[in-house]
Coordinates of C-alpha atoms in Angstrom, one line a residue:
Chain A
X1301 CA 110.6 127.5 78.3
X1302 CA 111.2 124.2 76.8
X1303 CA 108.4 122.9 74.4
X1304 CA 105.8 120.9 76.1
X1305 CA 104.7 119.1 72.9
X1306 CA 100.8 118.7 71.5
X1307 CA 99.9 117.2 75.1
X1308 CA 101.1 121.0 76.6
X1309 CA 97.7 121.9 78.1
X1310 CA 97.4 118.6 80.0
X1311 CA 100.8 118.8 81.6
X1312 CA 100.3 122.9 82.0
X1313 CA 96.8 122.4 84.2
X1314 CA 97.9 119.3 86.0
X1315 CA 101.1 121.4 87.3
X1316 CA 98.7 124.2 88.0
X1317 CA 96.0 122.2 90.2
X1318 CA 98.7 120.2 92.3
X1319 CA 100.3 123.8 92.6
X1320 CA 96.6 125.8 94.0
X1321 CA 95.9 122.4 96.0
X1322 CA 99.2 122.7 97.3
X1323 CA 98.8 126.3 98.1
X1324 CA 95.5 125.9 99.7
X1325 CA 96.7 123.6 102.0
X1326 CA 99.3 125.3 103.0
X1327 CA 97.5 128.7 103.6
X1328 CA 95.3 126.5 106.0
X1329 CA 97.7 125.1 108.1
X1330 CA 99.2 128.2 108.3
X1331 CA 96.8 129.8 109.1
X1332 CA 95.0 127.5 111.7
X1333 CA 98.5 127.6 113.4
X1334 CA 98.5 131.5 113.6
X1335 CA 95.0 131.3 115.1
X1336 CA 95.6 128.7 117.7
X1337 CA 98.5 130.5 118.7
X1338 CA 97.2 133.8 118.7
X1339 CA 94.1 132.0 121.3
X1340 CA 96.7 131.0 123.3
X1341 CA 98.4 134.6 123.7
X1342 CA 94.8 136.4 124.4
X1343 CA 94.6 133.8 127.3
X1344 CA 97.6 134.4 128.9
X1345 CA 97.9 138.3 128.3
X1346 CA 94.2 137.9 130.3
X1347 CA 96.3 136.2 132.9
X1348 CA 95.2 132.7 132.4
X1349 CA 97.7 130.5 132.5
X1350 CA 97.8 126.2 132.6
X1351 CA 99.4 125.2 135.9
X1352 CA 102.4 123.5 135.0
X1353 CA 103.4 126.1 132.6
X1354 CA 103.9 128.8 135.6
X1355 CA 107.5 126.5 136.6
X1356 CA 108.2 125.9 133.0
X1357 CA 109.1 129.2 131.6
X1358 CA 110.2 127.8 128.5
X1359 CA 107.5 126.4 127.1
X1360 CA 105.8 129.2 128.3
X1361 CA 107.9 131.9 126.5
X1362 CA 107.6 129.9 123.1
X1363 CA 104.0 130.6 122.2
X1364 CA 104.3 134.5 122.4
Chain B
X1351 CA 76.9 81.0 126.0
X1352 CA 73.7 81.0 128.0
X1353 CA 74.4 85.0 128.4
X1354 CA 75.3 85.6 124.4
X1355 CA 72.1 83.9 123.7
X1356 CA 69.9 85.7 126.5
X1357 CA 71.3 89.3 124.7
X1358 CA 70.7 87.4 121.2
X1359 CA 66.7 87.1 122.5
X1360 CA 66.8 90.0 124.0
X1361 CA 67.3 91.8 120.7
X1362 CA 64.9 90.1 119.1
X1363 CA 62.4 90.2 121.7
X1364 CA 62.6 94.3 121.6
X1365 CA 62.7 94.1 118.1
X1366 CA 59.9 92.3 118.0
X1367 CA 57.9 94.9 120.3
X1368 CA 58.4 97.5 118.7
X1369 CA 59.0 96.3 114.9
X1370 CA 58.0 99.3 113.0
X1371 CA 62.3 100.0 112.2
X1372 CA 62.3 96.5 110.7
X1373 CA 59.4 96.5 108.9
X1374 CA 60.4 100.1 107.8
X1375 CA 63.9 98.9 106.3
X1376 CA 61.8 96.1 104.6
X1377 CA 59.0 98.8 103.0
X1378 CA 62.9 100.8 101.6
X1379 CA 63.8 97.5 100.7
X1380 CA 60.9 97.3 98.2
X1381 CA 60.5 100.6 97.4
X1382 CA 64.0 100.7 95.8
X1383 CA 62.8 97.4 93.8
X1384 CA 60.1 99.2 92.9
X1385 CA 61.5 102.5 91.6
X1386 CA 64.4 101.1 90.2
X1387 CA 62.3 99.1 87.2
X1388 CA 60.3 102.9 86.8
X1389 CA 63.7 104.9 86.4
X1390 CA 65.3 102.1 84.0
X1391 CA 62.3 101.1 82.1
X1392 CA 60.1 97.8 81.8
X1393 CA 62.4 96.6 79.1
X1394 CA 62.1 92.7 80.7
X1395 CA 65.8 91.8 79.6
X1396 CA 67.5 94.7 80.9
X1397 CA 65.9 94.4 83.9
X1398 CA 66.5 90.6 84.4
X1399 CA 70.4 91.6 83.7
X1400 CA 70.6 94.2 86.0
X1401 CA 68.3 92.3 88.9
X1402 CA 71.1 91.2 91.0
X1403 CA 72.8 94.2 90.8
X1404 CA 69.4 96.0 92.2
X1405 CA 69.1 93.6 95.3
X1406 CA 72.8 94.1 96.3
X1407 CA 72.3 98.1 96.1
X1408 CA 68.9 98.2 97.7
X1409 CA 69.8 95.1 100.6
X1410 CA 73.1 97.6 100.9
X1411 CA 71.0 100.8 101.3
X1412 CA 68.6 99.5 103.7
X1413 CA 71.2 97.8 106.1
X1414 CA 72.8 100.9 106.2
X1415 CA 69.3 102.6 107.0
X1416 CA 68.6 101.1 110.1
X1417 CA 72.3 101.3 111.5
X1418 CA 72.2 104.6 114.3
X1419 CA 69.4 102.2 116.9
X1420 CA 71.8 99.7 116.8
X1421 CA 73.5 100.6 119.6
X1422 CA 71.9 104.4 120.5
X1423 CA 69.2 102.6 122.7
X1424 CA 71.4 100.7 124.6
X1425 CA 73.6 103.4 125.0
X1426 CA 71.0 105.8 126.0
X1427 CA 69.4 103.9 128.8
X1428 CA 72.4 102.7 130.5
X1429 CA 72.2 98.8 129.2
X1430 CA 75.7 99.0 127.5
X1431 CA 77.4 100.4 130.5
X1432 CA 75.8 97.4 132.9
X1433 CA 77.0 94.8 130.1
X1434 CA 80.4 96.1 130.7
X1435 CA 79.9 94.0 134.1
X1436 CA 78.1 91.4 132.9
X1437 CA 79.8 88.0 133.0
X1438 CA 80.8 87.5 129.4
X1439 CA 83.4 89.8 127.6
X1440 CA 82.4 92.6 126.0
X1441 CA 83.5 91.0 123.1
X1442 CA 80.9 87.9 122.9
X1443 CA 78.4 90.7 123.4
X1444 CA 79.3 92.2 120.3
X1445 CA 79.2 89.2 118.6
X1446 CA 75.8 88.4 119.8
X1447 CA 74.9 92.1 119.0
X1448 CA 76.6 91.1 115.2
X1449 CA 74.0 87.9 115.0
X1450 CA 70.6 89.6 116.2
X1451 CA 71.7 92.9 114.2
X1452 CA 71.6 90.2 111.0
X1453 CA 68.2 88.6 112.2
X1454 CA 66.8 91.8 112.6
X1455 CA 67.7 93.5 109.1
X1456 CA 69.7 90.9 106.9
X1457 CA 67.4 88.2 107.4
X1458 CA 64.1 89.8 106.8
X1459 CA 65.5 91.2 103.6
X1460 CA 66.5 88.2 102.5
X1461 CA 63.4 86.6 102.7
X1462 CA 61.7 89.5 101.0
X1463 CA 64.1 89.0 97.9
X1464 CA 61.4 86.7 96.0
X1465 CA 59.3 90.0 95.7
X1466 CA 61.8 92.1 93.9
X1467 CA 62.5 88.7 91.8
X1468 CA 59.4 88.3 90.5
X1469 CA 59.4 91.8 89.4
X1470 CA 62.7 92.2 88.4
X1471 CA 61.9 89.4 85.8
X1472 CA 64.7 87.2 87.3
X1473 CA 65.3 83.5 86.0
X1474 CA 65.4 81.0 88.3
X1475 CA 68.9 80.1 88.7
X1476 CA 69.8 83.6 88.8
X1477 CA 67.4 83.8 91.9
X1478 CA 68.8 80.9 93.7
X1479 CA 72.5 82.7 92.8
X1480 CA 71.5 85.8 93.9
X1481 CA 69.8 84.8 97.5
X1482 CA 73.1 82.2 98.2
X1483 CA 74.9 85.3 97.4
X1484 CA 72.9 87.6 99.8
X1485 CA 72.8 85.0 102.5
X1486 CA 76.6 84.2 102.3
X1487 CA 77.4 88.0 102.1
X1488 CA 74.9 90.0 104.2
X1489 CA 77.2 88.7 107.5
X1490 CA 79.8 90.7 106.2
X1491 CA 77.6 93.5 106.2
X1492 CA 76.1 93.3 109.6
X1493 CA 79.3 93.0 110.9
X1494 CA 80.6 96.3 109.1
X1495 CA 77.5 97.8 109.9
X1496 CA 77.8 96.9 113.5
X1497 CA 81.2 98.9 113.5
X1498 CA 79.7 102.0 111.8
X1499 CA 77.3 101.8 114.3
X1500 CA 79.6 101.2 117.7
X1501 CA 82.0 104.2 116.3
X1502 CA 79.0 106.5 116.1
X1503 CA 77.3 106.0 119.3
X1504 CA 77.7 109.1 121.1
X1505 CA 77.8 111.1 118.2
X1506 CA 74.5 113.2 118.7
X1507 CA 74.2 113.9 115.0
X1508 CA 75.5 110.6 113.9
X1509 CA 73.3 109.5 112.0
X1510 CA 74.7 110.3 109.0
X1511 CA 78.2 109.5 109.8
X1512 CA 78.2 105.9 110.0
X1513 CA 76.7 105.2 106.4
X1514 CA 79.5 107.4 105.3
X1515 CA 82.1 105.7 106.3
X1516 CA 81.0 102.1 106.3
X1517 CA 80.0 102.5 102.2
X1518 CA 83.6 102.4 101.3
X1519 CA 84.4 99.6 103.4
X1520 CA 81.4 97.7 101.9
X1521 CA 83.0 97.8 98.0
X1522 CA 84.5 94.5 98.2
X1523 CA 80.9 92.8 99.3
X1524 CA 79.3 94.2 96.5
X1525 CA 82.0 93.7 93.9
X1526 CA 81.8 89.8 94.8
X1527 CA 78.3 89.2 95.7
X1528 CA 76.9 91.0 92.5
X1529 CA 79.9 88.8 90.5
X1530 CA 78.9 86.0 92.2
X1531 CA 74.9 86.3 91.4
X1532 CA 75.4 87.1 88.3
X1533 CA 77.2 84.7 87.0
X1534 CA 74.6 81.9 87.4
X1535 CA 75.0 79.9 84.7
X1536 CA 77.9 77.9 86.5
X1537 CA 81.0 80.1 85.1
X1538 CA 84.1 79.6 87.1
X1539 CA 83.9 82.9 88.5
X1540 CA 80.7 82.5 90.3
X1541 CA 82.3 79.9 92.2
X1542 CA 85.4 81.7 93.4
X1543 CA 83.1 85.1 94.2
X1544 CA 81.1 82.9 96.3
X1545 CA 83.9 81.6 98.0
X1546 CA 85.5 84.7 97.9
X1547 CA 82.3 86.0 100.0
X1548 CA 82.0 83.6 102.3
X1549 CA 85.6 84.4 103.1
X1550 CA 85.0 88.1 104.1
X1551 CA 81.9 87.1 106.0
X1552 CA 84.1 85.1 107.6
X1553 CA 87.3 87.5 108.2
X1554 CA 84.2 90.4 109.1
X1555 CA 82.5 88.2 111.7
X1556 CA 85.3 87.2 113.3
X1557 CA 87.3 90.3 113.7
X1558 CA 84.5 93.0 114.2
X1559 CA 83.6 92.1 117.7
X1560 CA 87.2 93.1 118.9
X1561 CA 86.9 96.3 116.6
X1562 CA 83.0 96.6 118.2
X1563 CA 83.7 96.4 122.0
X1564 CA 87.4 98.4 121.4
X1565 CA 85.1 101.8 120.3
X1566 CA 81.9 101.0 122.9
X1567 CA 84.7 100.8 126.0
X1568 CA 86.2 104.0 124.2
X1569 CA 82.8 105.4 124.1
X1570 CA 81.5 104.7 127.6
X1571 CA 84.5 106.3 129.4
Chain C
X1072 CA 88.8 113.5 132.7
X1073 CA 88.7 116.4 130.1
X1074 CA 90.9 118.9 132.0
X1075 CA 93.7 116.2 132.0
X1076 CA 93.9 115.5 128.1
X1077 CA 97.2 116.6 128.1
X1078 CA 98.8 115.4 131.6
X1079 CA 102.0 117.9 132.2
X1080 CA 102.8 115.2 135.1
X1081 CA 103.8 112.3 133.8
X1082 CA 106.7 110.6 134.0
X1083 CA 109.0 109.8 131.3
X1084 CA 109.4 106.0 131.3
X1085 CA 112.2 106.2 128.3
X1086 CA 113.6 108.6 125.9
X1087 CA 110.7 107.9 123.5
X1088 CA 108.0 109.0 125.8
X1089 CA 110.3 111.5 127.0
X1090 CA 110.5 113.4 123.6
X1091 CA 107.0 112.7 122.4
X1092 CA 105.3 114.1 125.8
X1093 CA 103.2 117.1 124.0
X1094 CA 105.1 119.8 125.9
X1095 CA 108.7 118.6 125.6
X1096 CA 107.6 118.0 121.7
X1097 CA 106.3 121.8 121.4
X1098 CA 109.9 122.4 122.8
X1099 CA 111.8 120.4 120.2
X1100 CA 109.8 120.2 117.3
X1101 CA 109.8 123.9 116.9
X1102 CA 113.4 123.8 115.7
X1103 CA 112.7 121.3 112.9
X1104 CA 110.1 124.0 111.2
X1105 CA 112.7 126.0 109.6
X1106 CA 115.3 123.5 108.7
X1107 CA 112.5 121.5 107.2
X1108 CA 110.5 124.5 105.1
X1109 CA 114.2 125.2 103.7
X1110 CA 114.9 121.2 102.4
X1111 CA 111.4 121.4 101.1
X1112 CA 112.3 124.7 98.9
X1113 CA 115.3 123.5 98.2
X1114 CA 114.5 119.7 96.8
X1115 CA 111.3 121.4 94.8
X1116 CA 113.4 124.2 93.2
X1117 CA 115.7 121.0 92.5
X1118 CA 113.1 118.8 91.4
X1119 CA 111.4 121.2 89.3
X1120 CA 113.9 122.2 87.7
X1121 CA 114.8 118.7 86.5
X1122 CA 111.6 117.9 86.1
X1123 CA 111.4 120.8 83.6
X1124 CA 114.7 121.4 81.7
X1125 CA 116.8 118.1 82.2
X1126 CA 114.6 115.3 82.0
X1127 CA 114.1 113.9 78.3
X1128 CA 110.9 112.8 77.4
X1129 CA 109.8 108.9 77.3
X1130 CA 110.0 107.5 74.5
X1131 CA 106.4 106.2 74.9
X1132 CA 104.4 108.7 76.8
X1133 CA 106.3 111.9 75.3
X1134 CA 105.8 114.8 77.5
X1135 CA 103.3 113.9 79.3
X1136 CA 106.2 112.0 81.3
X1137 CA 106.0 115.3 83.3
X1138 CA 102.8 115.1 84.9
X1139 CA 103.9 111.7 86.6
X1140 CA 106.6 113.6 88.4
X1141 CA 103.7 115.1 90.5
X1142 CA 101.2 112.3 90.1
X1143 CA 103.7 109.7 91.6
X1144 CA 104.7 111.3 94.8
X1145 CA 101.5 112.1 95.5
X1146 CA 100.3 108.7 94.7
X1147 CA 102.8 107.3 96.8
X1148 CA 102.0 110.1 99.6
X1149 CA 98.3 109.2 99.3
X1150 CA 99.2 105.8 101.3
X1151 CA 101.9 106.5 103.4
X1152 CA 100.0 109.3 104.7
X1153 CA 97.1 106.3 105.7
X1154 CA 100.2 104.2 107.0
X1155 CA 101.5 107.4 109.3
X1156 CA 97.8 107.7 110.8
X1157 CA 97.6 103.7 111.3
X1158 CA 100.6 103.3 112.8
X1159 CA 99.8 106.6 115.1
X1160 CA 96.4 104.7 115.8
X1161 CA 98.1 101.5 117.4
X1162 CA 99.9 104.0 119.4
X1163 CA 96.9 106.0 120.5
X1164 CA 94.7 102.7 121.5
X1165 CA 97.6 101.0 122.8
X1166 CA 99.6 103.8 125.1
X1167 CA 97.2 106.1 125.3
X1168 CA 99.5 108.2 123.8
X1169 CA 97.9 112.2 123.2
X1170 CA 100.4 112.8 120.5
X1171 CA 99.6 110.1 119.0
X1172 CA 96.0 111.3 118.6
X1173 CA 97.3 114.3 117.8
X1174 CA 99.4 113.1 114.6
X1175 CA 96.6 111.0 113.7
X1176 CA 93.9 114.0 113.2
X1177 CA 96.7 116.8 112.1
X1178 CA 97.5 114.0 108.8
X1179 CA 93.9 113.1 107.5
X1180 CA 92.9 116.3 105.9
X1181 CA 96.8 116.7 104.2
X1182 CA 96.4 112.7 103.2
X1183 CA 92.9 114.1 101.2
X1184 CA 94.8 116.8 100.2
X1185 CA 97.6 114.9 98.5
X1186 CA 95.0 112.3 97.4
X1187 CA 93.1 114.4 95.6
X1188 CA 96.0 115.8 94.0
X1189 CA 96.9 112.1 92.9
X1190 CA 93.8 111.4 91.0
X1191 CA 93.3 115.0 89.4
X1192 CA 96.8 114.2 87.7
X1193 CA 96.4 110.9 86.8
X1194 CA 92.9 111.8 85.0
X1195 CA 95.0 114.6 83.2
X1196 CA 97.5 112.2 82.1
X1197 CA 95.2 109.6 81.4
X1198 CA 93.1 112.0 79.0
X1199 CA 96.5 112.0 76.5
X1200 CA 97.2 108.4 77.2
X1201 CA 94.8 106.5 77.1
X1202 CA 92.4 108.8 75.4
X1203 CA 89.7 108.7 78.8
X1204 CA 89.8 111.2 81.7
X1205 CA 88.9 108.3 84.1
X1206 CA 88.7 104.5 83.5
X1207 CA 87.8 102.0 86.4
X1208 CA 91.2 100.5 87.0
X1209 CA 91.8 99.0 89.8
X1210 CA 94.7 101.0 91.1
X1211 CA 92.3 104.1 89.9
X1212 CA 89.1 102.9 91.9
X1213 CA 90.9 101.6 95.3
X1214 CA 92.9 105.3 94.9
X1215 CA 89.1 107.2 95.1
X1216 CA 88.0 104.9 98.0
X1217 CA 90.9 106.1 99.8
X1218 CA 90.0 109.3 99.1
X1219 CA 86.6 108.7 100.2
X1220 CA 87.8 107.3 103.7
X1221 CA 90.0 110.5 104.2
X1222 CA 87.0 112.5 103.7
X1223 CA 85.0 110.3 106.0
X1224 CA 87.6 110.3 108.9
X1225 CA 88.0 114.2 108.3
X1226 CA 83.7 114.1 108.9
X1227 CA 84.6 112.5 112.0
X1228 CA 86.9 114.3 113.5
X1229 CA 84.2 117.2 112.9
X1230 CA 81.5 115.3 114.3
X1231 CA 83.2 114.2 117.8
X1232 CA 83.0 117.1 120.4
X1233 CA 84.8 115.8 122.9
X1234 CA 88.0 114.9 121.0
X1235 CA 90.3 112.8 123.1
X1236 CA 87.1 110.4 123.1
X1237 CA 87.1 110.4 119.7
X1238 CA 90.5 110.1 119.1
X1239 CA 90.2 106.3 120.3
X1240 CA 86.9 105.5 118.4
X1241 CA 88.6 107.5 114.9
X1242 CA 91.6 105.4 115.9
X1243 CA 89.4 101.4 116.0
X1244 CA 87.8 102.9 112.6
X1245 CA 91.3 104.0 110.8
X1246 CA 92.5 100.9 111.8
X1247 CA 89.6 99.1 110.2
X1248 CA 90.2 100.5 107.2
X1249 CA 94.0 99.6 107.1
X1250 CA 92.9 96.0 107.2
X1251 CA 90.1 96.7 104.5
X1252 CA 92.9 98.9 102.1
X1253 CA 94.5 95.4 100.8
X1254 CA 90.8 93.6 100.5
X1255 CA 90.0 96.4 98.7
X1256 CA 92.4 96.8 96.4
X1257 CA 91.9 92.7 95.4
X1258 CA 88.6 93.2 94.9
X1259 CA 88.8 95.6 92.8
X1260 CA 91.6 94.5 90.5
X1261 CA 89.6 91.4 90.3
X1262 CA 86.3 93.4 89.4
X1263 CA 88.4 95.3 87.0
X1264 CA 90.1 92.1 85.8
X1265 CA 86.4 90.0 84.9
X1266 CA 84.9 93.3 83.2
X1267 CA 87.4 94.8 81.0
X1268 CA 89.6 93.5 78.6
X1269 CA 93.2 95.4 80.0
X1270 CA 93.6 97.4 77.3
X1271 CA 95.3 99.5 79.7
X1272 CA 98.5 99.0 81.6
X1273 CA 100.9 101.3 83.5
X1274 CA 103.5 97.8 83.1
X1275 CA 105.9 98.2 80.2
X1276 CA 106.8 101.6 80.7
X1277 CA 110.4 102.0 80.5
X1278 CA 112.1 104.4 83.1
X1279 CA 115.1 105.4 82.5
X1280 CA 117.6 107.1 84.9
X1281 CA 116.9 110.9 83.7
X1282 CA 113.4 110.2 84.2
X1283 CA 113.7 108.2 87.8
X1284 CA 116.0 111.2 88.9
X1285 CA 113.6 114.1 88.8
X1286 CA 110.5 111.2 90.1
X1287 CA 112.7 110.5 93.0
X1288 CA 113.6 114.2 94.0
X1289 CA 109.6 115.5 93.6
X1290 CA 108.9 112.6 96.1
X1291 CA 111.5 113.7 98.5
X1292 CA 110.0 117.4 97.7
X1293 CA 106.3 116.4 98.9
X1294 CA 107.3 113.9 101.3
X1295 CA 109.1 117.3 103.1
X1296 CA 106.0 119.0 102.2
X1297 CA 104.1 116.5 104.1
X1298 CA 106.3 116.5 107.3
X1299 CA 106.8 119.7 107.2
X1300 CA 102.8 120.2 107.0
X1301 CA 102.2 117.3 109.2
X1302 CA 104.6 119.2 112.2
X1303 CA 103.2 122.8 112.1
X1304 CA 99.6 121.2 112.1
X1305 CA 100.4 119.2 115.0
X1306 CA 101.5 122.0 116.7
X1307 CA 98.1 123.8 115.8
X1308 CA 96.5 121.2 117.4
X1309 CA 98.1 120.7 120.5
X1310 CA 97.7 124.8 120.9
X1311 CA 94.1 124.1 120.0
X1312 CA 93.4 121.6 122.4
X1313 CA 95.7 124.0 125.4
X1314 CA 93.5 126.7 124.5
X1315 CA 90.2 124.9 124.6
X1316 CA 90.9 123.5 128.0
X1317 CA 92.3 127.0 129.2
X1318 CA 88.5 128.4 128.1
X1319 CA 87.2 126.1 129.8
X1320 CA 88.8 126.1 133.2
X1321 CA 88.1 130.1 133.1
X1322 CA 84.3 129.7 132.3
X1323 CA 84.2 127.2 135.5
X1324 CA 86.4 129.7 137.4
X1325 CA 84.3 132.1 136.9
X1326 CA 81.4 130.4 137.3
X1327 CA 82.2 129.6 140.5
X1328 CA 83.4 133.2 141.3
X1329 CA 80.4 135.0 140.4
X1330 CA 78.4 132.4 142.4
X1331 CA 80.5 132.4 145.5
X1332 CA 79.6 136.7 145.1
X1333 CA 76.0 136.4 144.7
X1334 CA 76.3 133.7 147.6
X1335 CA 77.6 136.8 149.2
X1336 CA 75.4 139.3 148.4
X1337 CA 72.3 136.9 149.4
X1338 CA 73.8 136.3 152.7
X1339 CA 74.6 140.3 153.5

């Protein structure tokens, strides 16, 4: 690791709170996508279904 | 213009009826004079420095107090869906709905101001700064207000909301009007933040009606 | 009409509409995730590294240079994400369009995001600096009322129940506030201008290549991040929104099915 200088702590912690804000962030969307997704599977393993996906297999296919 | 001014008096005239929210705001008004001196201290000189600063924060406060019946009532009983047919856009009705909102909050608080100057220690000049300031100024902030309000009308537990957002939005009226009160003793920059003021009021007024009727047609649907 | 938030019969009128209809775009966009979470990996790895190991430090700020390579994409993040949710605003009011409310409410929570991220660097580098945490500078101040008005259009988002109402309303407010962003910004540099002497100025600096390099790649980096973000959340919402109406429908159907048997049993 390269020396950071006297100003090391400054530089260290910025890098680290960009890095868990980042992260945190990212572990929402990812999670809110997951879950959506997963709502969307229970209701069509339960057989409900919107109308126009019934002719468009495709788009119907993608969410499992 | 007959029909703007018929919803202009009928505003007032229902204000007028039931005037316990106006004279409410006016009471929060005061009160906030009151306390500030109590939290700061009676130092006369800090006070007197500070006074214009107080007005803006407490006339800001109690605008944004009595925002959520601007529009709720209306909305409520069905008279904002029968303006959408009445003859005039809905547009001019927000603009009347921009003037009688300022009658019915700005105004009163204005006129109050001599109160909170007397115990607020303020000089005269300073006074005569601060209420050009306020009267140049508080259009901005009906209008403003009048948007917080028109975005938050169906929102059940809006109440809260519309301060929220319209605080930020409000920086620039404080930031010139305090400027422009407190520099009294004829320094360069009280002119420009007067006419800096005036301009916003200006810009606001004219371009919240459009903003105001876009979210009420938005919420009526 | 709630049950037709997203009409599946419309008409493409050009290619545009065509590819931004909300099912054709759960079609395409899917193929963008990967590609874009592999450039984003790829230009960080790059950018860090240079930010890191070949990057000198300035001459004047030493190596606290660093922190700006996360500071100023952010920063610069911070208001095009406001731009991307303005211009998707004009689309919502004007067309109508449901992916444009859509983009509009899947970017204001990663705008606060990257916002915040903004000023929590910048008070870490200005600590070193400038010797203060905060000051009131202008580009400071209008930075945490833009913070402020992400947080207030996330609030209301939340607050609207039925949300392709709200998109419109949230759509006349955000662009309220795109018109207020430049007043703001005077106001306060004028504020900042009459009440402190500017000891402090970001003008001067020098910025030299190897130190524009690595700035230029970490923008690229979270810019990715950002679309990359921005996409999968957008998906998320649409799904939301599908699902919602899906619950819906059944709770009528069935509604209506348990009440057409008790109509039934009354009757036998």
């Amino acid at each position: 690791m390269i020396d950071l200088g006297p100003h090391a702590i400054f530089i260290i912690s910025s890098y680290v709170g960009a890095f868990l804000v980042t992260a945190i962030m990212i572990a929402w969307v990812w999670t809110n996508s997951k879950n959506q997704q997963a709502r969307l599977d229970d209701l069509q393993r339960m057989g409900i279904y919107r109308r126009s996906d019934k002719n468009t297999p495709d788009i119907a296919e993608e969410t499992k | 213009m007959r029909a703007f001014l018929i919803v202009i008096g009928r505003d007032l005239q229902l204000a007028i009826k039931n005037g316990g929210a106006t004279l409410t705001q006016l009471i929060f008004f005061i009160s906030i004079g009151v306390i500030m001196p109590i939290a700061i201290g009676p130092d006369k000189q800090i006070l007197a420095d500070l006074a214009p600063a107080i007005i803006w924060i407490a006339a800001l406060l109690s605008t944004l107090l009595g925002l959520d019946r601007l529009f709720v009532a209306d909305h409520e009983d069905g008279t904002l869906l029968s303006l959408h047919h009445a003859s005039i856009s809905l547009t001019s009705i927000s603009a009347a709905k921009i003037i009688s909102h300022w009658l019915i909050t700005a105004l009163p608080l204005i006129l109050a101001t001599p109160l909170l100057a007397v115990m607020l220690f303020m000089e005269l000049p300073q006074f005569l700064a601060t209420i050009t300031a306020l009267l140049l100024g508080t259009p901005a902030l009906a209008a403003l207000g009048a948007i917080g309000a028109a975005i938050s009308v169906t929102l059940k537990r809006g109440g809260m909301v519309a301060p929220i957002l319209i605080l930020p939005l409000a920086i620039p009226i404080l930031i010139f009007g305090v400027s422009a009160a407190n520099s009294f003793a004829g320094a360069q920059t009280s002119s420009s933040a007067m006419l800096f003021l005036g301009a916003i009021s200006l810009l606001a007024v004219a371009f919240a009606p459009f903003a105001i009727s876009l979210a009420l047609k938005a919420a009526e649907e | 009409m709630n049950a037709n938030k997203m009409p599946s019969t419309n008409k493409p009128k050009n290619w545009f509409s065509a590819l931004a209809h909300p099912g054709v775009f759960l079609g395409w966009s899917r193929h963008f995730i990967r590609p874009l979470i592999f450039l984003t990996l790829i230009s960080f790895a790059i950018g860090l590294w240079f930010a890191f190991f070949n990057s000198p430090p300035d001459y004047q700020m030493g190596e606290t240079v660093r922190i700006m390579y996360i500071h100023v994409p952010n920063a610069w993040l911070a208001q095009m994400v406001y731009s991307i949710m303005a211009i998707s605003a004009i689309g919502s009011l004007v067309w109508r369009h449901p992916l444009a409310d859509v983009a509009m409410k899947a970017a204001a929570p990663l705008g606060a995001a990257f916002t915040a991220i903004a000023l929590f660097t910048g008070a870490l580098w200005g600590r070193p600096t400038w010797g203060t945490y905060w000051e009131w500078d202008g580009r400071m101040t209008s930075t945490l009322v833009l913070f402020l008005m992400y947080l207030g259009l996330v609030a209301l988002w939340n607050t609207f129940s039925d949300q392709s109402k709200g998109a419109r309303i949230i759509a006349v407010f955000t662009l309220v506030g795109a018109i207020n962003i430049p007043i703001i910004k005077f106001s306060v540099e004028w504020w900042n201008a009459l009440h402190q002497p500017s000891i402090i100025s970001t003008q001067g600096l020098s910025m030299p290549a190897e130190i524009y390099t690595p700035l230029l790649i970490m923008t690229l980096a979270f810019s990715l991040l950002f679309f990359t973000l921005h996409l999968v959340n957008m998906r998320a919402e649409i799904f939301r929104r599908r699902a919602n109406t899906l619950e819906r429908q059944h709770v009528i159907e069935n509604a209506q099915a348990s009440a057409a048997n008790n109509g039934k049993g009354e009757n036998k």
